Short mmCIF file of C-alpha atoms in Angstrom, two decimals:
data_model
loop_
_atom_site.label_atom_id
_atom_site.label_comp_id
_atom_site.label_asym_id
_atom_site.label_seq_id
_atom_site.Cartn_x
_atom_site.Cartn_y
_atom_site.Cartn_z
CA UNK A 11 -78.00 61.79 52.64
CA UNK A 12 -80.97 60.62 54.65
CA UNK A 13 -80.50 63.03 57.54
CA UNK A 14 -80.10 65.98 55.18
CA UNK A 15 -83.31 64.98 53.38
CA UNK A 16 -85.25 64.89 56.65
CA UNK A 17 -83.91 68.30 57.65
CA UNK A 18 -84.99 70.12 54.50
CA UNK A 19 -87.87 67.81 53.40
CA UNK A 20 -86.21 66.78 50.17
CA UNK A 21 -84.62 63.59 48.98
CA UNK A 22 -81.41 64.55 47.22
CA UNK A 23 -81.48 62.30 44.16
CA UNK A 24 -78.00 62.82 42.74
CA UNK A 25 -76.86 62.66 39.18
CA UNK A 26 -73.13 63.40 39.15
CA UNK A 27 -71.25 61.59 36.45
CA UNK A 28 -68.51 59.39 37.86
CA UNK A 29 -66.73 58.74 34.60
CA UNK A 30 -63.24 57.27 34.78
CA UNK A 31 -61.44 60.00 32.86
CA UNK A 32 -57.80 59.76 31.93
CA UNK A 33 -55.05 61.71 30.22
CA UNK A 34 -52.19 61.76 27.76
CA UNK A 35 -49.16 63.89 26.74
CA UNK A 36 -45.38 64.16 26.70
CA UNK A 37 -42.52 66.58 27.39
CA UNK A 38 -40.71 65.72 24.15
CA UNK A 39 -41.80 66.26 20.52
CA UNK A 40 -45.24 64.70 20.35
CA UNK A 41 -44.57 63.28 16.89
CA UNK A 42 -41.84 61.09 18.38
CA UNK A 43 -43.95 59.72 21.18
CA UNK A 44 -46.52 56.98 20.92
CA UNK A 45 -50.08 57.53 22.11
CA UNK A 46 -49.49 54.99 24.89
CA UNK A 47 -46.40 56.85 26.09
CA UNK A 48 -48.25 60.15 26.16
CA UNK A 49 -51.13 58.52 28.01
CA UNK A 50 -48.88 56.98 30.65
CA UNK A 51 -47.08 60.28 31.29
CA UNK A 52 -50.39 62.11 31.64
CA UNK A 53 -51.66 59.56 34.17
CA UNK A 54 -48.51 60.01 36.22
CA UNK A 55 -48.80 63.81 36.10
CA UNK A 56 -52.48 63.93 37.08
CA UNK A 57 -52.04 61.40 39.88
CA UNK A 58 -49.24 63.54 41.35
CA UNK A 59 -51.46 66.63 41.63
CA UNK A 60 -52.25 68.13 45.03
CA UNK A 61 -55.21 70.16 43.75
CA UNK A 62 -57.24 70.68 40.58
CA UNK A 63 -60.46 72.30 39.38
CA UNK A 64 -62.73 70.12 37.22
CA UNK A 65 -65.56 71.62 35.17
CA UNK A 66 -68.07 69.30 33.55
CA UNK A 67 -71.04 69.76 31.25
CA UNK A 68 -73.26 66.76 30.52
CA UNK A 69 -76.01 66.80 27.87
CA UNK A 70 -78.49 63.93 28.06
CA UNK A 71 -80.30 62.32 25.14
CA UNK A 72 -83.38 64.33 26.15
CA UNK A 73 -81.52 67.62 25.75
CA UNK A 74 -81.10 68.50 29.44
CA UNK A 75 -77.77 69.90 30.60
CA UNK A 76 -76.08 69.36 33.95
CA UNK A 77 -73.06 71.53 34.76
CA UNK A 78 -70.66 71.18 37.67
CA UNK A 79 -67.52 72.77 39.07
CA UNK A 80 -65.38 70.72 41.48
CA UNK A 81 -62.29 72.10 43.20
CA UNK A 82 -60.46 69.41 45.16
CA UNK A 83 -57.27 68.29 46.84
CA UNK A 84 -58.12 64.80 45.50
CA UNK A 85 -58.12 63.42 49.04
CA UNK A 86 -60.76 64.75 51.42
CA UNK A 87 -61.20 68.50 50.98
CA UNK A 88 -63.29 69.88 48.13
CA UNK A 89 -66.12 72.13 46.98
CA UNK A 90 -68.66 71.30 44.29
CA UNK A 91 -71.54 73.14 42.65
CA UNK A 92 -74.03 71.44 40.32
CA UNK A 93 -76.65 73.21 38.19
CA UNK A 94 -79.48 71.57 36.21
CA UNK A 95 -81.03 73.22 33.15
CA UNK A 96 -84.27 71.21 33.28
CA UNK A 97 -86.42 72.79 35.96
CA UNK A 98 -83.44 74.76 37.20
CA UNK A 99 -81.88 74.09 40.55
CA UNK A 100 -78.44 74.29 42.10
CA UNK A 101 -76.82 72.12 44.76
CA UNK A 102 -73.64 73.25 46.51
CA UNK A 103 -71.38 71.06 48.63
CA UNK A 104 -68.33 71.61 50.80
CA UNK A 105 -66.57 68.51 52.10
CA UNK A 106 -63.91 68.92 54.78
CA UNK A 107 -62.58 65.66 56.13
CA UNK A 108 -65.46 63.73 57.69
CA UNK A 109 -68.03 66.55 57.37
CA UNK A 110 -70.32 67.65 54.54
CA UNK A 111 -71.95 71.06 54.20
CA UNK A 112 -74.76 71.04 51.63
CA UNK A 113 -76.86 73.94 50.32
CA UNK A 114 -79.70 73.50 47.80
CA UNK A 115 -81.40 76.56 46.33
CA UNK A 116 -85.20 76.98 46.25
CA UNK A 117 -85.47 75.74 42.67
CA UNK A 118 -83.64 72.57 43.64
CA UNK A 119 -85.89 72.00 46.64
CA UNK A 120 -89.00 72.44 44.50
CA UNK A 121 -87.63 70.17 41.77
CA UNK A 122 -86.82 67.25 44.08
CA UNK A 123 -89.40 67.64 46.85
CA UNK A 124 -92.39 68.75 44.77
CA UNK A 125 -93.20 71.38 47.40
CA UNK A 126 -93.84 75.06 46.74
CA UNK A 127 -90.73 77.01 47.69
CA UNK A 128 -91.77 80.40 46.33
CA UNK A 129 -90.99 82.26 49.55
CA UNK A 130 -89.21 85.58 49.14
CA UNK A 131 -85.44 85.73 49.16
CA UNK A 132 -82.78 83.14 48.48
CA UNK A 133 -82.18 79.92 50.39
CA UNK A 134 -78.92 80.63 52.27
CA UNK A 135 -78.87 77.86 54.84
CA UNK A 136 -76.26 75.11 54.73
CA UNK A 137 -76.92 71.68 56.23
CA UNK A 138 -74.05 70.11 58.14
CA UNK A 139 -73.80 66.33 58.47
CA UNK A 140 -71.14 63.60 58.73
CA UNK A 141 -70.12 62.12 55.39
CA UNK A 142 -71.18 58.73 56.76
CA UNK A 143 -74.80 59.91 56.27
CA UNK A 144 -74.29 60.39 52.52
CA UNK A 145 -75.91 57.86 50.19
CA UNK A 146 -75.07 57.20 46.50
CA UNK A 147 -78.41 58.66 45.40
CA UNK A 148 -77.75 61.97 47.17
CA UNK A 149 -75.59 63.35 44.36
CA UNK A 150 -72.75 64.33 46.68
CA UNK A 151 -69.20 63.99 45.40
CA UNK A 152 -66.18 62.27 46.80
CA UNK A 153 -63.12 64.53 46.69
CA UNK A 154 -61.10 61.87 44.90
CA UNK A 155 -61.02 61.45 41.12
CA UNK A 156 -60.14 58.33 39.10
CA UNK A 157 -57.20 58.84 36.74
CA UNK A 158 -56.79 55.32 35.43
CA UNK A 159 -55.92 53.83 32.05
CA UNK A 160 -58.34 52.10 29.75
CA UNK A 161 -58.62 51.36 26.04
CA UNK A 162 -56.13 51.82 23.23
CA UNK A 163 -55.44 55.47 22.35
CA UNK A 164 -54.93 56.69 18.79
CA UNK A 165 -53.37 60.04 17.95
CA UNK A 166 -55.52 62.70 16.33
CA UNK A 167 -54.69 66.24 15.22
CA UNK A 168 -52.98 68.91 17.34
CA UNK A 169 -55.38 71.25 19.15
CA UNK A 170 -55.52 74.08 21.66
CA UNK A 171 -57.38 74.13 24.99
CA UNK A 172 -57.61 77.34 27.05
CA UNK A 173 -54.60 78.76 25.23
CA UNK A 174 -52.43 75.64 25.68
CA UNK A 175 -51.18 73.49 22.85
CA UNK A 176 -52.50 69.96 23.08
CA UNK A 177 -52.64 66.64 21.26
CA UNK A 178 -55.88 64.75 20.65
CA UNK A 179 -55.89 61.11 21.68
CA UNK A 180 -58.98 59.06 20.93
CA UNK A 181 -60.24 55.88 22.55
CA UNK A 182 -63.22 54.07 21.04
CA UNK A 183 -65.14 51.50 23.08
CA UNK A 184 -68.37 49.88 21.84
CA UNK A 185 -70.58 52.82 20.76
CA UNK A 186 -68.71 55.46 22.75
CA UNK A 187 -65.77 57.69 21.87
CA UNK A 188 -63.47 59.45 24.32
CA UNK A 189 -61.26 62.29 23.06
CA UNK A 190 -58.45 63.28 25.42
CA UNK A 191 -56.70 66.63 25.00
CA UNK A 192 -53.23 66.54 26.53
CA UNK A 193 -50.83 69.44 26.98
CA UNK A 194 -47.79 69.26 24.70
CA UNK A 195 -45.96 72.20 26.27
CA UNK A 196 -44.92 72.32 29.89
CA UNK A 197 -46.14 69.46 32.04
CA UNK A 198 -48.24 66.82 30.26
CA UNK A 199 -51.50 67.71 31.97
CA UNK A 200 -54.82 66.27 30.88
CA UNK A 201 -56.64 69.43 29.80
CA UNK A 202 -59.98 68.13 28.58
CA UNK A 203 -62.00 64.99 27.89
CA UNK A 204 -64.95 64.86 25.47
CA UNK A 205 -67.24 61.83 25.65
CA UNK A 206 -69.77 61.00 22.93
CA UNK A 207 -72.20 58.13 23.29
CA UNK A 208 -75.80 57.21 22.60
CA UNK A 209 -76.88 57.97 26.18
CA UNK A 210 -75.23 61.33 26.72
CA UNK A 211 -72.39 63.63 25.73
CA UNK A 212 -70.04 65.37 28.11
CA UNK A 213 -67.13 67.78 28.18
CA UNK A 214 -64.81 67.75 31.21
CA UNK A 215 -62.08 70.37 31.56
CA UNK A 216 -59.18 70.32 34.04
CA UNK A 217 -57.33 73.41 35.27
CA UNK A 218 -55.95 75.40 38.22
CA UNK A 219 -53.35 72.67 38.70
CA UNK A 220 -51.80 72.68 42.19
CA UNK A 221 -53.25 76.09 43.04
CA UNK A 222 -54.14 76.90 46.69
CA UNK A 223 -57.65 75.74 47.61
CA UNK A 224 -58.79 78.15 50.33
CA UNK A 225 -61.71 75.89 51.27
CA UNK A 226 -63.46 76.81 54.53
CA UNK A 227 -66.63 75.78 56.33
CA UNK A 228 -69.58 78.19 55.96
CA UNK A 229 -70.37 80.56 58.85
CA UNK A 230 -72.06 78.87 61.82
CA UNK A 231 -74.95 81.38 61.68
CA UNK A 232 -75.83 80.10 58.20
CA UNK A 233 -75.56 76.41 59.10
CA UNK A 234 -78.10 73.88 60.33
CA UNK A 235 -76.35 71.01 62.12
CA UNK A 236 -78.22 67.70 61.74
CA UNK A 237 -76.73 66.61 65.07
CA UNK A 238 -79.06 69.13 66.72
CA UNK A 239 -82.23 67.59 65.26
CA UNK A 240 -81.59 63.86 65.65
#
């Protein structure tokens, strides 16, 4: 976001993984259902959601870890928090309709700007800007999420994710493997996706299905509006 970068003297070079993650499951005995059937039902279930929380952990080939927590209505209202292990740093975002509120901590500012940010206290200010100012390299998320089919799934062994029974479905493409964990009791939610490839490995977990969001803009006293400094 160019205006945001000018306001806080840092170019937000984003890294969020935009993987096209998908799901699989069924409301009947899983042994009687094909992997394709379970996959199709999971896609339908996830695409019907009105809200979800998505937690991701990405480990690069160099050993660095990037963690994120996105809570979203899958349309235009969401919150996201990203934390980097290498050099530290956290970037928070609230998106409400056509407006972004972004808050980097001091470690993030030092990491991406190269400037000394060792002043006392925490960095509490949010920067407010229209989403039209956001650029792909800023690392800001869209509130939507792609639940779309790809590959040919193969059934694995039963599993459990966060206390829910699930079925493993695996898709192999080139040198990458995706393992989808799909609920086999209750609704056929996609519970988790594990990606393993030469470039990185990631674990993405889905939960808080259709729970109230409670997303609000930060207090005006803690917000710097880029419209005031143009």
